[in-house]
């Protein structure tokens, strides 16, 4: 078996650190997670963490990006299963909001992420989601299915509604009860952009 290249070793280290960070942040939260403990659990040193991510905050950003990207993929899969278009867009939003029931997502992405990384709309994973929403809305606009409004503005607001609904679910004392209210409100607000409700 050939020896691993430097790049392969670096990627392996990065993956180990993200896995260890994800576990520590899910179990203890970002503030309480010890860098020494999480690097030791991966069989690595703090130096490896600094080299790959700069600091603990950089590791959190990588973990959030991994989880949020997986959330976006699950939402996209739901949209594809719903046939794309408007129905797909609504399925994506519902799925993203429903994922707020997951304890790991609640703690890492929807609580610690905004608290320590700032505005989620500025995260790379959210920008990728925004671009996908813009593409879908552009297709719907070309079909005359939605009202003539600025597509980027509409995409930002729809994504913002879904994100804030997920944040509300995660912070709620009764997330399951809040989920139904959040999805109903998301769908009600989103339906306002349709040329005719029957276009769904």
XYZ file of N, CA and C in Angstrom:
600
model
N 0.844 -1.179 0.000
C 0.000 0.000 0.000
C 0.891 1.245 0.000
N 0.589 2.187 -0.860
C 1.398 3.399 -0.986
C 1.216 4.296 0.237
N 2.304 4.984 0.579
C 2.240 5.930 1.705
C 1.312 7.086 1.352
N 0.650 7.625 2.354
C -0.261 8.749 2.136
C 0.531 10.002 1.811
N -0.013 10.801 0.909
C 0.619 12.066 0.578
C 0.361 13.053 1.702
N 1.103 14.137 1.696
C 0.908 15.190 2.703
C -0.522 15.721 2.647
N -1.026 15.918 1.443
C -2.392 16.432 1.284
C -3.414 15.452 1.852
N -3.198 14.162 1.647
C -4.118 13.150 2.184
C -4.074 13.133 3.705
N -2.874 13.260 4.272
C -2.740 13.302 5.729
C -3.421 14.547 6.305
N -3.257 15.682 5.618
C -3.886 16.922 6.096
C -5.407 16.809 6.055
N -5.922 16.206 4.988
C -7.373 16.044 4.877
C -7.885 15.074 5.940
N -7.133 14.020 6.196
C -7.508 13.057 7.236
C -7.554 13.744 8.610
N -6.567 14.587 8.880
C -6.525 15.332 10.141
C -7.717 16.265 10.244
N -8.009 16.947 9.156
C -9.143 17.882 9.117
C -10.451 17.149 9.410
N -10.636 16.005 8.787
C -11.854 15.212 8.993
C -11.961 14.762 10.449
N -10.849 14.304 11.022
C -10.852 13.877 12.430
C -11.227 15.028 13.354
N -10.675 16.204 13.084
C -10.968 17.363 13.937
C -12.427 17.784 13.819
N -12.964 17.774 12.616
C -14.376 18.140 12.438
C -15.267 17.140 13.162
N -14.945 15.861 13.035
C -15.742 14.829 13.723
C -15.681 15.007 15.237
N -14.472 15.241 15.756
C -14.314 15.435 17.203
C -15.003 16.723 17.658
N -14.873 17.782 16.868
C -15.528 19.043 17.198
C -17.031 18.900 17.197
N -17.545 18.222 16.205
C -18.992 18.018 16.108
C -19.514 17.286 17.338
N -18.804 16.241 17.745
C -19.213 15.471 18.926
C -19.148 16.334 20.189
N -18.051 17.053 20.368
C -17.889 17.883 21.564
C -18.909 19.018 21.599
N -19.129 19.681 20.469
C -20.073 20.800 20.435
C -21.502 20.313 20.656
N -21.824 19.122 20.152
C -23.172 18.574 20.347
C -23.400 18.181 21.799
N -22.373 17.600 22.432
C -22.530 17.122 23.805
C -22.416 18.232 24.841
N -21.478 19.161 24.647
C -21.191 20.160 25.676
C -21.544 21.583 25.279
N -21.738 21.822 23.997
C -21.923 23.173 23.524
C -20.561 23.795 23.238
N -20.559 24.795 22.383
C -19.306 25.421 21.970
C -18.531 25.992 23.152
N -19.204 26.740 23.995
C -18.516 27.440 25.092
C -17.844 26.480 26.064
N -18.467 25.342 26.317
C -17.949 24.400 27.301
C -17.000 23.352 26.715
N -16.939 23.263 25.396
C -16.069 22.262 24.771
C -14.606 22.652 24.968
N -13.832 21.716 25.452
C -12.407 21.938 25.691
C -11.603 21.563 24.449
N -10.750 22.484 23.998
C -9.912 22.192 22.842
C -8.981 21.033 23.127
N -8.435 20.978 24.342
C -7.527 19.882 24.688
C -8.245 18.534 24.633
N -9.465 18.483 25.178
C -10.218 17.233 25.179
C -10.625 16.815 23.779
N -11.106 17.767 22.979
C -11.578 17.368 21.657
C -10.430 16.972 20.744
N -9.265 17.636 20.853
C -8.125 17.221 20.028
C -7.583 15.880 20.507
N -7.540 15.670 21.822
C -7.057 14.391 22.357
C -7.970 13.251 21.925
N -9.277 13.505 21.886
C -10.215 12.452 21.478
C -10.002 12.039 20.025
N -9.405 12.939 19.245
C -9.098 12.629 17.842
C -7.675 12.099 17.686
N -6.943 12.014 18.810
C -5.561 11.565 18.757
C -4.630 12.609 18.163
N -5.008 13.875 18.345
C -4.254 14.988 17.764
C -3.906 16.009 18.845
N -3.212 17.059 18.447
C -2.822 18.116 19.382
C -3.544 19.416 19.039
N -3.455 20.368 19.971
C -4.029 21.697 19.704
C -3.361 22.331 18.498
N -2.087 22.007 18.298
C -1.370 22.539 17.137
C -2.037 22.156 15.826
N -2.550 20.935 15.757
C -3.249 20.486 14.546
C -4.518 21.301 14.337
N -5.218 21.598 15.437
C -6.426 22.412 15.340
C -6.077 23.815 14.840
N -5.037 24.426 15.424
C -4.632 25.764 15.010
C -4.190 25.784 13.554
N -3.450 24.756 13.151
C -2.942 24.695 11.779
C -4.084 24.585 10.766
N -5.103 23.809 11.094
C -6.194 23.561 10.155
C -7.316 24.588 10.200
N -7.586 25.121 11.385
C -8.754 25.999 11.529
C -8.461 27.359 12.158
N -7.241 27.582 12.593
C -6.891 28.857 13.209
C -7.177 28.890 14.691
N -8.371 28.457 15.070
C -8.775 28.442 16.470
C -10.075 27.651 16.612
N -10.607 27.620 17.821
C -11.831 26.860 18.089
C -13.004 27.411 17.283
N -13.058 28.718 17.122
C -14.132 29.340 16.344
C -14.069 28.883 14.882
N -12.856 28.764 14.350
C -12.696 28.279 12.982
C -13.194 26.847 12.840
N -12.954 26.035 13.872
C -13.462 24.664 13.859
C -14.991 24.676 13.916
N -15.564 25.530 14.750
C -17.024 25.635 14.810
C -17.583 26.002 13.439
N -16.940 26.939 12.763
C -17.411 27.339 11.428
C -17.408 26.155 10.468
N -16.367 25.321 10.547
C -16.291 24.142 9.674
C -17.375 23.129 10.029
N -17.618 22.942 11.314
C -18.655 22.002 11.753
C -20.030 22.502 11.331
N -20.297 23.787 11.541
C -21.585 24.368 11.144
C -21.765 24.230 9.634
N -20.714 24.498 8.875
C -20.810 24.396 7.420
C -21.155 22.973 7.007
N -20.520 21.985 7.647
C -20.795 20.588 7.321
C -22.252 20.229 7.617
N -22.726 20.594 8.796
C -24.097 20.238 9.187
C -25.119 21.017 8.363
N -24.904 22.320 8.200
C -25.862 23.145 7.462
C -25.904 22.725 5.990
N -24.764 22.339 5.443
C -24.741 21.852 4.058
C -25.528 20.548 3.936
N -25.404 19.676 4.934
C -26.176 18.429 4.931
C -27.669 18.730 5.065
N -28.015 19.735 5.868
C -29.415 20.142 6.001
C -29.949 20.624 4.652
N -29.157 21.437 3.970
C -29.562 21.954 2.662
C -29.738 20.822 1.658
N -28.860 19.824 1.733
C -28.985 18.678 0.821
C -30.253 17.886 1.116
N -30.567 17.682 2.398
C -31.814 16.992 2.747
C -33.014 17.782 2.246
N -32.951 19.098 2.374
C -34.046 19.936 1.888
C -34.165 19.823 0.368
N -33.032 19.853 -0.327
C -33.042 19.728 -1.792
C -33.625 18.383 -2.208
N -33.223 17.325 -1.518
C -33.755 15.991 -1.826
C -35.280 15.964 -1.665
N -35.779 16.623 -0.619
C -37.229 16.695 -0.402
C -37.885 17.482 -1.525
N -37.226 18.555 -1.957
C -37.754 19.353 -3.067
C -37.806 18.567 -4.360
N -36.755 17.800 -4.614
C -36.722 16.961 -5.811
C -37.821 15.905 -5.757
N -38.007 15.301 -4.569
C -39.043 14.279 -4.404
C -40.443 14.860 -4.610
N -40.592 16.149 -4.325
C -41.888 16.816 -4.505
C -42.093 17.293 -5.941
N -41.105 17.035 -6.802
C -41.261 17.384 -8.214
C -40.676 18.728 -8.611
N -39.942 19.360 -7.709
C -39.325 20.650 -8.046
C -40.352 21.765 -8.148
N -39.962 22.853 -8.780
C -40.860 23.997 -8.937
C -41.331 24.549 -7.604
N -42.555 25.063 -7.595
C -43.100 25.663 -6.372
C -43.268 24.616 -5.268
N -43.834 23.461 -5.630
C -44.018 22.411 -4.625
C -42.678 21.993 -4.034
N -41.675 21.908 -4.876
C -40.336 21.555 -4.412
C -39.773 22.598 -3.476
N -39.963 23.864 -3.822
C -39.465 24.954 -2.981
C -40.123 24.925 -1.599
N -41.421 24.664 -1.569
C -42.124 24.585 -0.286
C -41.670 23.360 0.511
N -41.427 22.243 -0.173
C -40.941 21.035 0.501
C -39.552 21.294 1.095
N -38.712 22.017 0.367
C -37.387 22.358 0.883
C -37.506 23.183 2.161
N -38.353 24.194 2.139
C -38.534 25.041 3.321
C -39.065 24.260 4.511
N -40.083 23.433 4.271
C -40.646 22.612 5.350
C -39.587 21.691 5.944
N -38.818 21.056 5.084
C -37.797 20.116 5.553
C -36.749 20.826 6.383
N -36.298 21.992 5.911
C -35.288 22.743 6.655
C -35.812 23.096 8.051
N -37.050 23.535 8.120
C -37.651 23.902 9.412
C -37.800 22.655 10.300
N -38.235 21.542 9.717
C -38.400 20.302 10.485
C -37.083 19.805 11.084
N -35.986 20.057 10.382
C -34.684 19.615 10.884
C -34.293 20.312 12.190
N -34.985 21.386 12.520
C -34.724 22.091 13.779
C -35.122 21.262 14.992
N -35.793 20.142 14.790
C -36.138 19.253 15.906
C -34.944 18.393 16.324
N -33.951 18.276 15.465
C -32.778 17.458 15.759
C -31.922 18.154 16.817
N -31.656 17.490 17.951
C -30.907 18.142 19.039
C -29.512 18.646 18.626
N -28.816 17.889 17.789
C -27.491 18.332 17.339
C -27.596 19.598 16.494
N -28.565 19.637 15.612
C -28.777 20.819 14.765
C -29.198 22.008 15.630
N -30.091 21.748 16.577
C -30.523 22.826 17.472
C -29.328 23.481 18.149
N -28.493 22.655 18.763
C -27.402 23.191 19.572
C -26.305 23.821 18.718
N -25.840 23.111 17.697
C -24.675 23.579 16.952
C -25.035 24.646 15.925
N -26.018 24.375 15.080
C -26.321 25.279 13.965
C -27.233 26.427 14.376
N -28.252 26.128 15.174
C -29.277 27.134 15.433
C -29.098 27.907 16.740
N -28.234 27.437 17.622
C -27.964 28.188 18.853
C -26.529 28.706 18.865
N -25.561 27.778 18.908
C -24.161 28.203 18.997
C -23.674 28.887 17.721
N -24.128 28.419 16.576
C -23.691 29.039 15.323
C -23.927 30.536 15.305
N -25.184 30.987 15.430
C -25.430 32.429 15.428
C -24.760 33.156 16.604
N -24.703 32.500 17.769
C -24.125 33.155 18.950
C -22.630 33.418 18.787
N -21.911 32.498 18.131
C -20.455 32.630 18.061
C -19.916 32.939 16.671
N -20.730 32.716 15.630
C -20.272 32.982 14.262
C -20.986 34.176 13.636
N -22.014 34.677 14.307
C -22.722 35.839 13.786
C -23.852 35.469 12.827
N -24.272 36.435 12.066
C -25.420 36.367 11.170
C -25.364 35.156 10.239
N -26.305 34.218 10.386
C -26.293 33.028 9.526
C -26.407 33.347 8.034
N -27.045 34.462 7.682
C -27.182 34.780 6.256
C -25.832 35.036 5.595
N -24.787 35.216 6.406
C -23.442 35.439 5.876
C -22.608 34.157 5.809
N -23.152 33.047 6.285
C -22.412 31.786 6.263
C -22.327 31.265 4.838
N -21.211 30.649 4.439
C -21.092 30.098 3.083
C -22.198 29.105 2.739
N -22.587 28.259 3.682
C -23.637 27.264 3.416
C -24.969 27.945 3.113
N -25.265 29.031 3.803
C -26.511 29.752 3.543
C -26.467 30.446 2.191
N -25.297 30.904 1.782
C -25.168 31.542 0.469
C -25.413 30.523 -0.647
N -24.917 29.298 -0.477
C -25.176 28.255 -1.478
C -26.673 27.962 -1.568
N -27.329 27.939 -0.437
C -28.778 27.720 -0.396
C -29.507 28.864 -1.101
N -29.044 30.076 -0.857
C -29.635 31.256 -1.495
C -29.542 31.147 -3.011
N -28.383 30.741 -3.514
C -28.206 30.628 -4.963
C -29.163 29.592 -5.555
N -29.379 28.500 -4.848
C -30.314 27.476 -5.324
C -31.741 28.020 -5.337
N -32.106 28.797 -4.317
C -33.449 29.386 -4.259
C -33.632 30.392 -5.388
N -32.606 31.184 -5.654
C -32.668 32.147 -6.767
C -32.908 31.415 -8.081
N -32.216 30.306 -8.292
C -32.382 29.542 -9.537
C -33.818 29.036 -9.679
N -34.387 28.487 -8.607
C -35.756 27.979 -8.662
C -36.748 29.105 -8.905
N -36.571 30.220 -8.192
C -37.490 31.347 -8.369
C -37.372 31.948 -9.763
N -36.185 31.951 -10.325
C -35.998 32.455 -11.695
C -36.778 31.605 -12.687
N -36.738 30.288 -12.507
C -37.511 29.393 -13.367
C -39.007 29.661 -13.213
N -39.450 29.834 -11.981
C -40.875 30.105 -11.732
C -41.287 31.438 -12.330
N -40.402 32.433 -12.265
C -40.701 33.736 -12.861
C -40.808 33.614 -14.374
N -39.899 32.849 -14.969
C -39.945 32.638 -16.423
C -41.238 31.946 -16.851
N -41.799 31.131 -15.970
C -43.056 30.428 -16.257
C -44.277 31.297 -15.944
N -44.049 32.475 -15.363
C -45.153 33.352 -14.987
C -45.913 32.878 -13.762
N -45.286 32.009 -12.965
C -45.970 31.430 -11.803
C -45.928 32.320 -10.572
N -44.982 33.271 -10.536
C -44.881 34.157 -9.376
C -44.998 35.616 -9.813
N -45.320 36.461 -8.869
C -45.487 37.887 -9.133
C -44.154 38.514 -9.536
N -44.210 39.596 -10.308
C -42.972 40.229 -10.778
C -42.292 41.069 -9.688
N -41.497 40.408 -8.877
C -40.712 41.098 -7.853
C -39.254 40.711 -8.042
N -38.361 41.471 -7.434
C -36.940 41.184 -7.554
C -36.647 39.782 -7.013
N -36.021 38.953 -7.836
C -35.791 37.551 -7.477
C -34.833 37.407 -6.302
N -33.750 38.166 -6.290
C -32.815 38.041 -5.168
C -33.478 38.452 -3.856
N -34.232 39.548 -3.893
C -34.918 40.001 -2.676
C -35.889 38.927 -2.194
N -36.630 38.361 -3.125
C -37.596 37.319 -2.774
C -36.891 36.091 -2.195
N -35.798 35.677 -2.828
C -35.051 34.513 -2.346
C -34.501 34.758 -0.944
N -33.940 35.949 -0.719
C -33.395 36.267 0.604
C -34.490 36.238 1.671
N -35.644 36.779 1.341
C -36.722 36.829 2.325
C -37.322 35.446 2.581
N -37.518 34.650 1.529
C -38.036 33.298 1.737
C -37.055 32.455 2.554
N -35.776 32.526 2.211
C -34.777 31.786 2.982
C -34.722 32.295 4.420
N -34.857 33.602 4.579
C -34.851 34.185 5.920
C -36.029 33.717 6.756
N -37.190 33.599 6.122
C -38.369 33.099 6.835
C -38.117 31.659 7.302
N -37.590 30.812 6.410
C -37.327 29.414 6.784
C -36.279 29.334 7.894
N -35.209 30.106 7.762
C -34.158 30.099 8.779
C -34.689 30.587 10.126
N -35.434 31.684 10.117
C -35.956 32.210 11.377
C -37.009 31.291 11.979
N -37.755 30.603 11.141
C -38.703 29.610 11.655
C -37.942 28.484 12.351
N -36.846 28.032 11.734
C -36.023 26.977 12.348
C -35.414 27.465 13.659
N -34.942 28.709 13.687
C -34.386 29.275 14.918
C -35.446 29.324 16.017
N -36.669 29.677 15.648
C -37.771 29.742 16.617
C -38.080 28.345 17.171
N -38.156 27.364 16.274
C -38.420 25.992 16.707
C -37.332 25.539 17.689
N -36.082 25.790 17.334
C -34.959 25.342 18.169
C -34.961 25.990 19.551
N -35.394 27.244 19.627
C -35.365 27.977 20.895
C -36.633 27.786 21.725
N -37.636 27.182 21.139
C -38.936 27.039 21.798
C -38.895 26.071 22.972
N -39.755 26.335 23.954
C -39.925 25.411 25.072
C -40.628 24.128 24.634
N -41.389 24.221 23.521
C -42.105 23.065 22.983
C -41.883 23.028 21.472
N -40.703 22.556 21.045
C -40.368 22.584 19.623
C -41.377 21.882 18.712
N -41.932 20.748 19.145
C -42.877 20.025 18.284
C -44.147 20.833 18.052
N -44.630 21.495 19.080
C -45.815 22.338 18.928
C -45.498 23.555 18.065
N -44.346 24.144 18.284
C -43.936 25.322 17.529
C -43.734 24.987 16.058
N -43.264 23.780 15.769
C -42.995 23.372 14.395
C -44.220 23.543 13.500
N -45.354 23.054 13.931
C -46.574 23.168 13.122
C -46.940 24.615 12.836
N -46.821 25.455 13.837
C -47.132 26.876 13.663
C -46.147 27.523 12.697
N -44.877 27.170 12.846
C -43.839 27.766 12.003
C -44.012 27.381 10.537
N -44.301 26.114 10.281
C -44.483 25.670 8.894
C -45.725 26.301 8.282
N -46.816 26.362 9.039
C -48.046 26.975 8.525
C -47.813 28.437 8.168
N -47.110 29.159 9.020
C -46.833 30.573 8.743
C -45.896 30.723 7.547
N -44.868 29.864 7.465
C -43.946 29.894 6.315
C -44.723 29.715 5.017
N -45.585 28.719 4.956
C -46.345 28.442 3.740
C -47.310 29.579 3.410
N -47.930 30.154 4.432
C -48.860 31.267 4.230
C -48.134 32.481 3.640
N -47.003 32.825 4.230
C -46.237 33.966 3.725
C -45.722 33.715 2.315
N -45.200 32.530 2.081
C -44.641 32.209 0.769
C -45.706 32.230 -0.320
N -46.910 31.766 -0.002
C -47.977 31.709 -0.993
C -48.332 33.085 -1.553
N -47.983 34.126 -0.836
C -48.272 35.487 -1.311
C -47.541 35.872 -2.589
N -46.521 35.136 -2.970
C -45.778 35.485 -4.187
C -46.353 34.809 -5.415
N -47.255 33.847 -5.227
C -47.836 33.150 -6.376
C -48.793 34.066 -7.141
N -48.795 33.926 -8.452
C -49.724 34.688 -9.270
C -51.141 34.283 -8.915
N -51.362 32.986 -8.747
C -52.669 32.488 -8.322
C -52.416 31.299 -7.403
N -53.116 31.216 -6.266
C -52.901 30.095 -5.353
C -53.007 28.735 -6.039
N -53.832 28.632 -7.076
C -53.990 27.357 -7.760
C -52.741 26.977 -8.556
N -51.796 27.920 -8.699
C -50.565 27.635 -9.447
C -49.652 26.680 -8.709
N -49.933 26.450 -7.431
C -49.117 25.516 -6.642
C -49.146 24.158 -7.274
